[in-house]
PDB file of C-alpha atoms in Angstrom:
ATOM      1  CA  UNK A  14      22.084  31.470  13.005  1.00 48.00           C
ATOM      2  CA  UNK A  15      23.018  28.619  10.866  1.00 51.00           C
ATOM      3  CA  UNK A  16      23.795  26.132  12.851  1.00 51.00           C
ATOM      4  CA  UNK A  17      20.678  26.905  15.017  1.00 54.00           C
ATOM      5  CA  UNK A  18      18.604  26.008  12.073  1.00 51.00           C
ATOM      6  CA  UNK A  19      20.519  22.877  10.856  1.00 50.00           C
ATOM      7  CA  UNK A  20      20.691  21.781  14.082  1.00 53.00           C
ATOM      8  CA  UNK A  21      16.911  21.600  14.432  1.00 50.00           C
ATOM      9  CA  UNK A  22      16.611  19.812   9.898  1.00 51.00           C
ATOM     10  CA  UNK A  23      18.934  17.139  11.890  1.00 53.00           C
ATOM     11  CA  UNK A  24      16.186  17.171  15.186  1.00 50.00           C
ATOM     12  CA  UNK A  25      13.375  16.597  12.143  1.00 51.00           C
ATOM     13  CA  UNK A  26      14.994  14.351  10.181  1.00 51.00           C
ATOM     14  CA  UNK A  27      15.955  11.268  12.806  1.00 52.00           C
ATOM     15  CA  UNK A  28      12.204   9.927  13.754  1.00 53.00           C
ATOM     16  CA  UNK A  29      11.952  10.066   9.646  1.00 52.00           C
ATOM     17  CA  UNK A  30      14.908   7.662  10.022  1.00 52.00           C
ATOM     18  CA  UNK A  31      12.786   5.992  11.980  1.00 53.00           C
ATOM     19  CA  UNK A  32       9.907   5.206  10.441  1.00 54.00           C
ATOM     20  CA  UNK A  33      11.498   4.220   7.551  1.00 57.00           C
ATOM     21  CA  UNK A  34      13.271   1.777   9.249  1.00 63.00           C
ATOM     22  CA  UNK A  35      10.099  -0.199  10.274  1.00 84.00           C
ATOM     23  CA  UNK A  36       8.250  -0.315   7.012  1.00 90.00           C
ATOM     24  CA  UNK A  37       7.811  -3.343   5.599  1.00 90.00           C
ATOM     25  CA  UNK A  38       9.132  -3.634   1.904  1.00 93.00           C
ATOM     26  CA  UNK A  39       8.294  -5.815  -0.523  1.00 92.00           C
ATOM     27  CA  UNK A  40       9.747  -6.707  -4.360  1.00 93.00           C
ATOM     28  CA  UNK A  41       6.936  -7.887  -5.926  1.00 92.00           C
ATOM     29  CA  UNK A  42       9.393  -8.572  -8.910  1.00 92.00           C
ATOM     30  CA  UNK A  43      11.927  -7.800 -11.493  1.00 94.00           C
ATOM     31  CA  UNK A  44      11.809  -7.761 -15.424  1.00 94.00           C
ATOM     32  CA  UNK A  45      15.342  -8.022 -17.583  1.00 94.00           C
ATOM     33  CA  UNK A  46      15.151  -6.658 -20.820  1.00 91.00           C
ATOM     34  CA  UNK A  47      18.223  -6.597 -23.654  1.00 93.00           C
ATOM     35  CA  UNK A  48      18.826  -3.242 -25.762  1.00 92.00           C
ATOM     36  CA  UNK A  49      21.159  -4.983 -28.427  1.00 94.00           C
ATOM     37  CA  UNK A  50      23.850  -2.682 -29.479  1.00 93.00           C
ATOM     38  CA  UNK A  51      26.528  -2.693 -32.694  1.00 92.00           C
ATOM     39  CA  UNK A  52      29.233  -4.641 -29.315  1.00 90.00           C
ATOM     40  CA  UNK A  53      26.623  -7.305 -28.220  1.00 92.00           C
ATOM     41  CA  UNK A  54      23.343  -6.454 -25.791  1.00 93.00           C
ATOM     42  CA  UNK A  55      23.207  -3.912 -22.759  1.00 94.00           C
ATOM     43  CA  UNK A  56      21.169  -5.161 -20.245  1.00 94.00           C
ATOM     44  CA  UNK A  57      18.229  -3.106 -17.821  1.00 95.00           C
ATOM     45  CA  UNK A  58      16.329  -3.802 -15.380  1.00 96.00           C
ATOM     46  CA  UNK A  59      13.363  -2.614 -13.781  1.00 96.00           C
ATOM     47  CA  UNK A  60      12.070  -3.401 -10.711  1.00 96.00           C
ATOM     48  CA  UNK A  61       8.345  -3.225  -9.090  1.00 95.00           C
ATOM     49  CA  UNK A  62       7.884  -2.849  -5.138  1.00 95.00           C
ATOM     50  CA  UNK A  63       5.625  -2.813  -2.291  1.00 95.00           C
ATOM     51  CA  UNK A  64       6.339  -0.198   0.769  1.00 95.00           C
ATOM     52  CA  UNK A  65       4.181  -0.598   3.750  1.00 94.00           C
ATOM     53  CA  UNK A  66       4.099  -0.290   7.775  1.00 92.00           C
ATOM     54  CA  UNK A  67       1.397  -2.914   8.582  1.00 89.00           C
ATOM     55  CA  UNK A  68      -0.684  -0.262  10.159  1.00 89.00           C
ATOM     56  CA  UNK A  69      -2.639   1.003   7.119  1.00 89.00           C
ATOM     57  CA  UNK A  70      -0.627   2.691   5.112  1.00 93.00           C
ATOM     58  CA  UNK A  71       1.288   1.035   1.644  1.00 94.00           C
ATOM     59  CA  UNK A  72       2.921   2.162  -1.715  1.00 94.00           C
ATOM     60  CA  UNK A  73       4.191   1.121  -4.327  1.00 95.00           C
ATOM     61  CA  UNK A  74       6.859   2.143  -6.825  1.00 95.00           C
ATOM     62  CA  UNK A  75       9.038   1.296  -9.629  1.00 95.00           C
ATOM     63  CA  UNK A  76      12.064   1.853 -10.820  1.00 95.00           C
ATOM     64  CA  UNK A  77      14.278   1.088 -13.773  1.00 95.00           C
ATOM     65  CA  UNK A  78      18.410   0.807 -14.109  1.00 95.00           C
ATOM     66  CA  UNK A  79      20.979  -0.786 -15.578  1.00 95.00           C
ATOM     67  CA  UNK A  80      21.744  -2.296 -12.468  1.00 94.00           C
ATOM     68  CA  UNK A  81      19.467  -4.358  -9.928  1.00 94.00           C
ATOM     69  CA  UNK A  82      20.126  -2.873  -6.747  1.00 94.00           C
ATOM     70  CA  UNK A  83      20.026   0.342  -8.187  1.00 96.00           C
ATOM     71  CA  UNK A  84      16.263  -0.785 -10.094  1.00 95.00           C
ATOM     72  CA  UNK A  85      15.232  -1.468  -6.617  1.00 95.00           C
ATOM     73  CA  UNK A  86      16.692   1.621  -4.812  1.00 96.00           C
ATOM     74  CA  UNK A  87      14.642   4.090  -7.135  1.00 96.00           C
ATOM     75  CA  UNK A  88      11.875   1.268  -6.964  1.00 95.00           C
ATOM     76  CA  UNK A  89      11.461   2.059  -3.069  1.00 95.00           C
ATOM     77  CA  UNK A  90      12.026   5.565  -3.261  1.00 95.00           C
ATOM     78  CA  UNK A  91       9.020   6.255  -5.681  1.00 95.00           C
ATOM     79  CA  UNK A  92       6.879   4.073  -2.973  1.00 94.00           C
ATOM     80  CA  UNK A  93       7.713   5.824  -0.316  1.00 94.00           C
ATOM     81  CA  UNK A  94       7.288   8.894  -1.528  1.00 94.00           C
ATOM     82  CA  UNK A  95       3.415   7.595  -2.551  1.00 91.00           C
ATOM     83  CA  UNK A  96       2.449   6.066   0.192  1.00 93.00           C
ATOM     84  CA  UNK A  97      -2.031   5.988   0.652  1.00 93.00           C
ATOM     85  CA  UNK A  98      -3.840   5.634   3.966  1.00 92.00           C
ATOM     86  CA  UNK A  99      -6.091   2.454   4.475  1.00 91.00           C
ATOM     87  CA  UNK A 100      -8.389   2.059   6.497  1.00 90.00           C
ATOM     88  CA  UNK A 101      -8.789  -0.966   8.254  1.00 89.00           C
ATOM     89  CA  UNK A 102     -11.736  -2.634  10.944  1.00 88.00           C
ATOM     90  CA  UNK A 103     -10.197  -3.608  13.984  1.00 86.00           C
ATOM     91  CA  UNK A 104      -6.905  -3.299  12.197  1.00 84.00           C
ATOM     92  CA  UNK A 105      -7.014  -6.357  10.549  1.00 86.00           C
ATOM     93  CA  UNK A 106      -9.520  -6.128   7.598  1.00 90.00           C
ATOM     94  CA  UNK A 107     -11.451  -4.026   5.269  1.00 91.00           C
ATOM     95  CA  UNK A 108     -14.568  -2.207   6.318  1.00 90.00           C
ATOM     96  CA  UNK A 109     -16.449  -2.958   3.217  1.00 90.00           C
ATOM     97  CA  UNK A 110     -16.416  -4.987  -0.640  1.00 92.00           C
ATOM     98  CA  UNK A 111     -14.523  -3.219  -3.179  1.00 93.00           C
ATOM     99  CA  UNK A 112     -13.870  -3.499  -7.014  1.00 95.00           C
ATOM    100  CA  UNK A 113     -11.078  -1.877  -8.240  1.00 94.00           C
ATOM    101  CA  UNK A 114      -9.617  -2.000 -12.276  1.00 93.00           C
ATOM    102  CA  UNK A 115      -6.730  -0.820 -14.205  1.00 94.00           C
ATOM    103  CA  UNK A 116      -6.466  -1.730 -18.305  1.00 91.00           C
ATOM    104  CA  UNK A 117      -7.874  -4.826 -18.672  1.00 91.00           C
ATOM    105  CA  UNK A 118      -6.671  -6.138 -14.483  1.00 90.00           C
ATOM    106  CA  UNK A 119      -9.956  -6.268 -12.257  1.00 93.00           C
ATOM    107  CA  UNK A 120      -9.386  -7.077  -8.515  1.00 94.00           C
ATOM    108  CA  UNK A 121     -12.508  -8.108  -5.860  1.00 94.00           C
ATOM    109  CA  UNK A 122     -11.649  -7.470  -1.933  1.00 93.00           C
ATOM    110  CA  UNK A 123     -13.969  -8.735   0.542  1.00 93.00           C
ATOM    111  CA  UNK A 124     -13.578  -8.060   3.826  1.00 91.00           C
ATOM    112  CA  UNK A 125     -13.390 -11.399   6.038  1.00 91.00           C
ATOM    113  CA  UNK A 126     -14.054 -13.349   9.693  1.00 90.00           C
ATOM    114  CA  UNK A 127     -11.159 -12.875  11.809  1.00 89.00           C
ATOM    115  CA  UNK A 128      -8.829 -16.544  11.053  1.00 89.00           C
ATOM    116  CA  UNK A 129      -9.620 -16.450   7.610  1.00 90.00           C
ATOM    117  CA  UNK A 130      -5.677 -14.954   6.982  1.00 91.00           C
ATOM    118  CA  UNK A 131      -5.018 -13.375   3.581  1.00 92.00           C
ATOM    119  CA  UNK A 132      -6.388 -15.472   0.130  1.00 93.00           C
ATOM    120  CA  UNK A 133      -4.926 -13.264  -2.235  1.00 91.00           C
ATOM    121  CA  UNK A 134      -2.384 -14.429  -5.056  1.00 87.00           C
ATOM    122  CA  UNK A 135       1.153 -12.736  -6.486  1.00 85.00           C
ATOM    123  CA  UNK A 136       1.444  -9.141  -5.849  1.00 90.00           C
ATOM    124  CA  UNK A 137      -1.671  -8.865  -4.322  1.00 92.00           C
ATOM    125  CA  UNK A 138      -0.513 -10.649  -1.524  1.00 92.00           C
ATOM    126  CA  UNK A 139       2.730  -8.514  -1.074  1.00 92.00           C
ATOM    127  CA  UNK A 140      -0.223  -5.332  -1.053  1.00 93.00           C
ATOM    128  CA  UNK A 141      -1.594  -6.834   1.708  1.00 93.00           C
ATOM    129  CA  UNK A 142       0.907  -8.028   3.925  1.00 92.00           C
ATOM    130  CA  UNK A 143       2.678  -4.670   3.902  1.00 92.00           C
ATOM    131  CA  UNK A 144      -0.686  -2.898   4.317  1.00 91.00           C
ATOM    132  CA  UNK A 145      -1.410  -5.274   7.548  1.00 90.00           C
ATOM    133  CA  UNK A 146      -4.614  -6.967   6.679  1.00 90.00           C
ATOM    134  CA  UNK A 147      -4.681 -10.285   8.449  1.00 91.00           C
ATOM    135  CA  UNK A 148      -7.881 -11.740   6.565  1.00 92.00           C
ATOM    136  CA  UNK A 149      -9.135 -10.773   3.569  1.00 93.00           C
ATOM    137  CA  UNK A 150      -9.942 -12.366   1.041  1.00 94.00           C
ATOM    138  CA  UNK A 151      -9.056 -11.803  -3.141  1.00 94.00           C
ATOM    139  CA  UNK A 152     -10.016 -12.415  -6.518  1.00 94.00           C
ATOM    140  CA  UNK A 153      -8.181 -11.288 -10.000  1.00 93.00           C
ATOM    141  CA  UNK A 154      -9.971 -10.852 -13.164  1.00 92.00           C
ATOM    142  CA  UNK A 155      -8.555 -10.465 -17.019  1.00 90.00           C
ATOM    143  CA  UNK A 156      -5.506 -10.064 -16.417  1.00 89.00           C
ATOM    144  CA  UNK A 157      -1.722 -11.275 -14.210  1.00 88.00           C
ATOM    145  CA  UNK A 158       0.499  -8.424 -15.308  1.00 92.00           C
ATOM    146  CA  UNK A 159       1.550  -7.724 -12.159  1.00 93.00           C
ATOM    147  CA  UNK A 160       1.643  -4.188 -12.787  1.00 93.00           C
ATOM    148  CA  UNK A 161      -1.514  -3.395 -13.709  1.00 93.00           C
ATOM    149  CA  UNK A 162      -2.883  -6.135 -10.933  1.00 93.00           C
ATOM    150  CA  UNK A 163      -1.277  -3.711  -8.050  1.00 94.00           C
ATOM    151  CA  UNK A 164      -2.890  -0.470  -9.936  1.00 94.00           C
ATOM    152  CA  UNK A 165      -6.550  -2.318 -10.208  1.00 94.00           C
ATOM    153  CA  UNK A 166      -5.850  -3.162  -6.380  1.00 94.00           C
ATOM    154  CA  UNK A 167      -4.640  -0.071  -5.074  1.00 93.00           C
ATOM    155  CA  UNK A 168      -7.921   1.402  -7.023  1.00 94.00           C
ATOM    156  CA  UNK A 169     -10.077  -0.851  -4.871  1.00 93.00           C
ATOM    157  CA  UNK A 170      -8.124   0.166  -1.316  1.00 93.00           C
ATOM    158  CA  UNK A 171      -8.529   4.120  -2.438  1.00 92.00           C
ATOM    159  CA  UNK A 172     -12.483   3.982  -2.534  1.00 91.00           C
ATOM    160  CA  UNK A 173     -12.436   1.894   0.928  1.00 90.00           C
ATOM    161  CA  UNK A 174     -13.923   4.569   2.982  1.00 89.00           C
ATOM    162  CA  UNK A 175     -14.089   4.137   7.306  1.00 87.00           C
ATOM    163  CA  UNK A 176     -17.585   3.846   8.743  1.00 84.00           C
ATOM    164  CA  UNK A 177     -16.574   7.392  11.008  1.00 86.00           C
ATOM    165  CA  UNK A 178     -15.545   9.135   7.769  1.00 87.00           C
ATOM    166  CA  UNK A 179     -18.951   8.178   6.010  1.00 85.00           C
ATOM    167  CA  UNK A 180     -20.824   9.588   8.738  1.00 86.00           C
ATOM    168  CA  UNK A 181     -18.982  12.630   8.710  1.00 88.00           C
ATOM    169  CA  UNK A 182     -19.201  13.449   5.687  1.00 87.00           C
ATOM    170  CA  UNK A 183     -23.477  13.170   5.820  1.00 86.00           C
ATOM    171  CA  UNK A 184     -23.524  14.910   9.456  1.00 85.00           C
ATOM    172  CA  UNK A 185     -24.514  11.748  11.001  1.00 85.00           C
ATOM    173  CA  UNK A 186     -23.781   9.484  14.242  1.00 85.00           C
ATOM    174  CA  UNK A 187     -21.587   6.106  13.278  1.00 82.00           C
ATOM    175  CA  UNK A 188     -24.760   3.907  14.887  1.00 83.00           C
ATOM    176  CA  UNK A 189     -27.454   6.023  11.987  1.00 81.00           C
ATOM    177  CA  UNK A 190     -24.918   5.085   9.195  1.00 77.00           C
ATOM    178  CA  UNK A 191     -24.478   1.075  10.899  1.00 77.00           C
ATOM    179  CA  UNK A 192     -27.558   0.851  12.541  1.00 77.00           C
ATOM    180  CA  UNK A 193     -28.505  -0.537  15.446  1.00 64.00           C
ATOM    181  CA  UNK A 194     -27.614  -4.299  15.519  1.00 56.00           C
ATOM    182  CA  UNK A 195     -24.521  -4.170  14.317  1.00 54.00           C
ATOM    183  CA  UNK A 196     -23.486  -1.581  17.304  1.00 48.00           C
ATOM    184  CA  UNK A 197     -25.237  -3.358  19.371  1.00 50.00           C
ATOM    185  CA  UNK A 198     -23.080  -6.597  18.682  1.00 54.00           C
ATOM    186  CA  UNK A 199     -19.876  -4.629  18.480  1.00 55.00           C
ATOM    187  CA  UNK A 200     -21.005  -3.592  21.328  1.00 55.00           C
ATOM    188  CA  UNK A 201     -21.184  -6.908  23.175  1.00 55.00           C
ATOM    189  CA  UNK A 202     -17.712  -8.464  21.759  1.00 55.00           C
ATOM    190  CA  UNK A 203     -15.881  -5.559  23.265  1.00 50.00           C
TER     191      UNK A 203
END
């Protein structure tokens, strides 16, 4: 019985390992801090990592350790545990414009037409590349601290909803939510 259970665990683990190998990992920043002690200085490192699957899931993590690789590993593990799903329009951009804030960091995220590219700076660019967004325009207002910018961006991304989920919540059809003109234009393109 114990052997069968172990075999099942191995089978369950293999697809997850394959899934994790397909994740996109972006190192946003590393900070070095020094603690002054009797014998000199002790250095520690803090890493900030963004992880995504390129298909609408993204997570962020921070890790601290005495060595850089260990800090990156801790941050990556935390990012994998805390991934969120963001609905994307046509798999390339956001469904609607949104704002987010965290502390002194404020961000504005705007959906963009095809061919625009990722117009975002620093930490926000890493999030959208890992998320799989191809067209977006962003603006960071306030702080340039990477931690606050990333948390503000995640605040904004958590507010993004798809027309399908809004229609389901209201008990209506998607065409009622979007209006006739937009759905007719979408049908002509497809």
